[in-house]
XYZ file of C-alpha atoms in Angstrom:
303
model
C 6.543 26.361 28.583
C 5.008 29.781 29.027
C 1.579 28.202 29.604
C 3.113 26.068 32.371
C 5.359 28.561 34.155
C 3.845 31.905 33.085
C 7.289 33.541 33.053
C 8.241 36.331 30.683
C 11.460 34.718 29.443
C 9.554 31.706 28.185
C 7.196 33.896 26.195
C 10.185 35.671 24.670
C 11.646 32.308 23.649
C 8.278 31.251 22.257
C 8.198 34.343 20.063
C 11.686 33.534 18.727
C 10.569 29.991 17.983
C 7.480 31.368 16.249
C 9.730 33.429 13.964
C 11.812 30.361 13.141
C 8.671 28.348 12.491
C 7.429 30.925 10.043
C 10.758 30.865 8.215
C 10.356 27.103 7.815
C 6.912 27.299 6.207
C 6.352 26.805 2.499
C 4.037 28.999 0.445
C 1.605 26.975 -1.639
C -0.804 27.828 -4.433
C -3.552 28.674 -1.943
C -1.878 29.235 1.444
C 0.964 27.961 3.557
C 2.036 24.576 4.901
C 4.930 22.837 6.551
C 7.059 19.854 5.571
C 10.295 18.321 6.776
C 13.714 19.708 6.041
C 14.790 16.439 4.470
C 13.450 14.191 1.699
C 11.698 11.039 2.856
C 10.377 7.846 1.427
C 7.051 6.439 2.626
C 5.760 3.070 1.497
C 3.231 4.764 -0.789
C 5.165 7.803 -2.052
C 8.391 9.814 -2.095
C 8.404 13.337 -0.685
C 11.066 16.000 -1.418
C 12.338 18.251 1.339
C 10.045 21.032 2.602
C 7.029 19.782 0.613
C 4.089 20.525 2.957
C 2.184 17.596 4.451
C -0.919 17.363 6.617
C 0.816 16.278 9.828
C 3.489 18.956 10.012
C 1.082 21.646 8.850
C -1.646 20.986 11.429
C 0.828 20.665 14.320
C 2.377 23.973 13.280
C -1.134 25.415 13.108
C -2.051 24.188 16.610
C 1.193 25.616 17.988
C 0.359 28.985 16.429
C -3.105 28.943 17.966
C -1.648 28.104 21.363
C 0.735 31.046 21.057
C -2.028 33.401 19.895
C -3.436 33.433 23.447
C -0.267 35.256 24.593
C 0.528 37.749 21.804
C -1.046 39.821 19.037
C -3.590 37.515 17.406
C -4.087 39.239 14.057
C -0.815 38.101 12.437
C -1.128 34.563 13.760
C -4.743 34.130 12.773
C -3.894 35.301 9.235
C -1.349 32.487 9.013
C -3.755 29.975 10.526
C -6.373 30.839 7.925
C -3.735 30.359 5.222
C -3.112 26.841 6.572
C -6.859 26.198 6.486
C -6.969 27.333 2.838
C -4.077 24.990 2.011
C -5.971 22.077 3.553
C -9.255 22.974 1.836
C -7.877 23.633 -1.619
C -4.874 21.311 -1.954
C -5.324 18.342 0.355
C -8.879 17.127 -0.233
C -8.623 13.802 -2.071
C -12.318 13.486 -2.867
C -15.572 14.963 -1.682
C -19.128 13.653 -1.762
C -22.383 15.024 -0.378
C -21.780 13.831 3.201
C -18.169 12.688 3.233
C -14.709 13.734 2.163
C -11.159 12.576 2.810
C -7.961 14.558 3.202
C -4.691 13.449 1.718
C -1.499 13.121 3.686
C 0.309 15.141 1.060
C -0.874 16.948 -2.062
C -0.789 14.966 -5.279
C -0.743 11.569 -3.551
C -3.802 9.342 -3.322
C -3.021 7.211 -0.284
C -5.814 7.341 2.334
C -4.480 7.505 5.885
C -7.070 7.927 8.616
C -4.963 9.797 11.158
C -4.093 12.403 8.556
C -7.730 12.771 7.613
C -8.879 13.147 11.222
C -6.062 15.482 12.198
C -7.101 17.761 9.348
C -10.694 17.694 10.584
C -9.643 18.467 14.153
C -7.568 21.466 13.071
C -10.318 22.942 10.914
C -12.823 22.500 13.721
C -10.528 24.471 16.022
C -10.177 27.262 13.467
C -13.982 27.234 13.128
C -14.335 27.694 16.885
C -12.313 30.916 16.600
C -13.455 32.360 13.282
C -17.019 31.102 13.142
C -16.513 29.999 9.504
C -19.254 27.360 9.189
C -17.705 26.040 5.952
C -14.754 24.769 8.002
C -17.066 22.989 10.428
C -18.895 21.325 7.539
C -15.675 20.152 5.921
C -14.441 18.792 9.255
C -17.708 16.953 9.847
C -17.577 15.277 6.434
C -13.983 14.179 7.017
C -14.802 12.709 10.434
C -17.789 10.881 9.002
C -15.578 9.248 6.387
C -13.128 7.819 8.923
C -15.840 6.881 11.405
C -17.480 4.789 8.684
C -14.094 3.101 8.129
C -13.783 2.157 11.821
C -14.029 -1.599 12.446
C -16.855 -3.017 14.500
C -14.450 -3.657 17.395
C -13.524 0.029 17.501
C -10.152 -0.213 15.731
C -8.841 1.674 12.721
C -6.308 0.235 10.345
C -3.641 2.775 9.463
C -4.861 3.280 5.904
C -6.762 1.751 3.022
C -3.970 0.384 0.867
C -3.050 -3.297 1.128
C 0.201 -2.593 2.924
C -1.495 -0.268 5.457
C -3.550 -2.887 7.255
C -2.042 -2.674 10.705
C -3.555 -1.211 13.896
C -0.844 0.586 15.795
C -0.760 2.413 19.098
C 0.197 6.053 18.481
C -1.757 6.540 15.263
C -4.826 5.271 17.080
C -4.054 7.854 19.754
C -3.967 10.503 17.010
C -7.373 9.363 15.794
C -8.937 9.457 19.242
C -7.588 12.837 20.256
C -8.596 14.273 16.881
C -12.154 12.933 17.301
C -12.328 14.410 20.764
C -11.035 17.784 19.536
C -13.600 17.853 16.744
C -16.285 17.214 19.327
C -14.928 19.808 21.726
C -14.534 22.600 19.197
C -17.863 22.071 17.355
C -20.088 20.847 20.223
C -21.138 18.061 17.818
C -21.480 14.749 19.714
C -22.910 12.619 16.890
C -19.661 10.610 16.702
C -19.264 10.105 20.477
C -20.030 6.377 20.281
C -17.197 5.957 17.796
C -14.890 7.761 20.199
C -15.902 5.545 23.103
C -15.541 2.339 21.084
C -12.172 3.399 19.771
C -10.894 4.323 23.194
C -12.119 1.060 24.676
C -10.275 -0.922 21.988
C -7.162 1.226 22.459
C -6.935 0.714 26.226
C -7.632 -3.034 26.034
C -5.415 -3.850 23.072
C -2.561 -1.352 22.959
C -1.300 -1.582 26.551
C -0.053 -4.456 28.680
C -1.371 -5.109 32.173
C 1.772 -3.306 33.392
C 0.906 -0.186 31.361
C 3.547 -0.643 28.681
C 2.352 0.825 25.359
C 2.431 -1.956 22.783
C 3.548 -1.101 19.250
C 0.434 -2.647 17.662
C -2.570 -4.606 18.909
C -0.721 -7.784 17.883
C 2.771 -7.228 19.305
C 4.419 -5.496 22.199
C 7.829 -4.747 20.707
C 9.449 -2.541 19.823
C 8.705 -0.266 22.766
C 8.731 3.068 20.920
C 9.171 6.446 22.596
C 6.443 7.911 20.420
C 3.950 5.355 21.754
C 4.770 6.507 25.286
C 4.492 10.203 24.451
C 1.201 9.865 22.584
C -0.223 7.690 25.374
C 0.477 10.514 27.818
C -1.212 13.043 25.515
C -4.188 10.740 24.957
C -4.696 10.292 28.702
C -4.607 14.049 29.273
C -6.866 14.891 26.345
C -9.433 12.159 26.941
C -9.611 12.383 30.731
C -13.417 12.981 30.596
C -13.678 9.421 29.235
C -11.117 7.743 31.479
C -12.272 7.325 35.084
C -8.714 6.393 36.183
C -6.853 8.740 33.854
C -4.438 9.915 36.570
C -3.482 6.318 37.436
C -3.052 5.478 33.751
C -1.004 8.627 33.188
C 1.247 8.100 36.203
C 2.004 4.479 35.281
C 2.900 5.444 31.695
C 5.186 8.203 32.956
C 6.795 5.869 35.529
C 7.462 3.333 32.794
C 8.917 5.772 30.300
C 11.255 7.260 32.901
C 12.325 3.817 34.078
C 12.761 2.167 30.667
C 13.409 4.922 28.098
C 15.214 7.757 29.873
C 18.976 8.119 30.207
C 19.472 9.768 33.620
C 23.142 10.447 32.974
C 22.765 12.151 29.580
C 19.247 13.470 30.142
C 17.500 12.317 26.982
C 14.943 9.698 25.901
C 15.814 6.589 23.895
C 14.211 5.827 20.569
C 13.208 2.152 20.963
C 13.621 -0.985 23.014
C 13.350 -4.426 21.479
C 13.438 -7.765 23.313
C 17.192 -7.939 22.763
C 18.651 -4.447 22.590
C 17.943 -0.744 23.019
C 18.367 1.878 20.287
C 19.672 4.922 22.163
C 19.815 7.433 19.322
C 18.578 10.783 20.692
C 16.216 11.704 17.841
C 15.076 15.284 18.297
C 11.785 15.194 16.377
C 10.634 11.666 17.136
C 11.729 11.414 20.781
C 12.891 14.523 22.594
C 10.356 16.971 21.117
C 7.419 14.636 21.692
C 8.376 13.831 25.267
C 8.924 17.523 25.985
C 5.459 18.227 24.546
C 3.747 15.425 26.432
C 5.362 16.148 29.808
C 4.750 19.926 29.675
C 1.174 19.250 28.580
C 0.802 17.016 31.616
C 2.212 19.693 33.920
C -0.281 22.181 32.524
C -3.187 19.748 32.937
C -2.334 18.910 36.534
C -2.131 22.617 37.348
C -5.739 23.185 36.224
């Protein structure tokens, strides 16, 4: 909010949130990471509460880097480098001469492309600040691995296990924004064709003609709030590659406000199916992501 409104009280709140974020982190053998404050069961593995994972850790890291522009950088950059060490030393599944792949969570062998690419994007951003070429090289090898796994039509399946063979909307958005961020932070455009092919597939197969974000390339329902929020973020991030990005963005926002927002109670619904709407006000999955996407849009339109 401070980046949008530039008001002192929002910076003060951001600093308080930073302190809470640091309290929620988990020290690891080589650094620090973030997990969820509840145990959870994925299809491929079980995760106890607070065990750090790639997704939560890199989003925490990006938030810290955003905040570092507005307060003393030394303390924040020290934490960010600890996150980078956690990724480098505890989340690399395998490494070859020109490729490597990050794990979603330490000790588990499932290959998930959005986790791999999000790790690469974060390390490339840290490289852009610290100049640590080792981080750029690691990021490049991770990107190369997932680019090689991209289908000829531009799509990525979620992961490489047999039960991970779907192509969904918001994880594709993760992949595309991560690829773009790698390119932006390293000035390395060798994977640009992959980015363009992936974006072309995404726009043609993950949205209806009325700009509703489909759940996967094969089915529209359920309409999921996270698909809307990531579509907004993808449009803002990839605007150099979308000639009509403002039209796309406005239609997505119009649809989410019309179909997924409760005007009386002021929150966003979780999902709509053909037959009913799940109106549970999930904080992490719905409210936080829509807050993030809409404030990011406000900031982008101010530029």
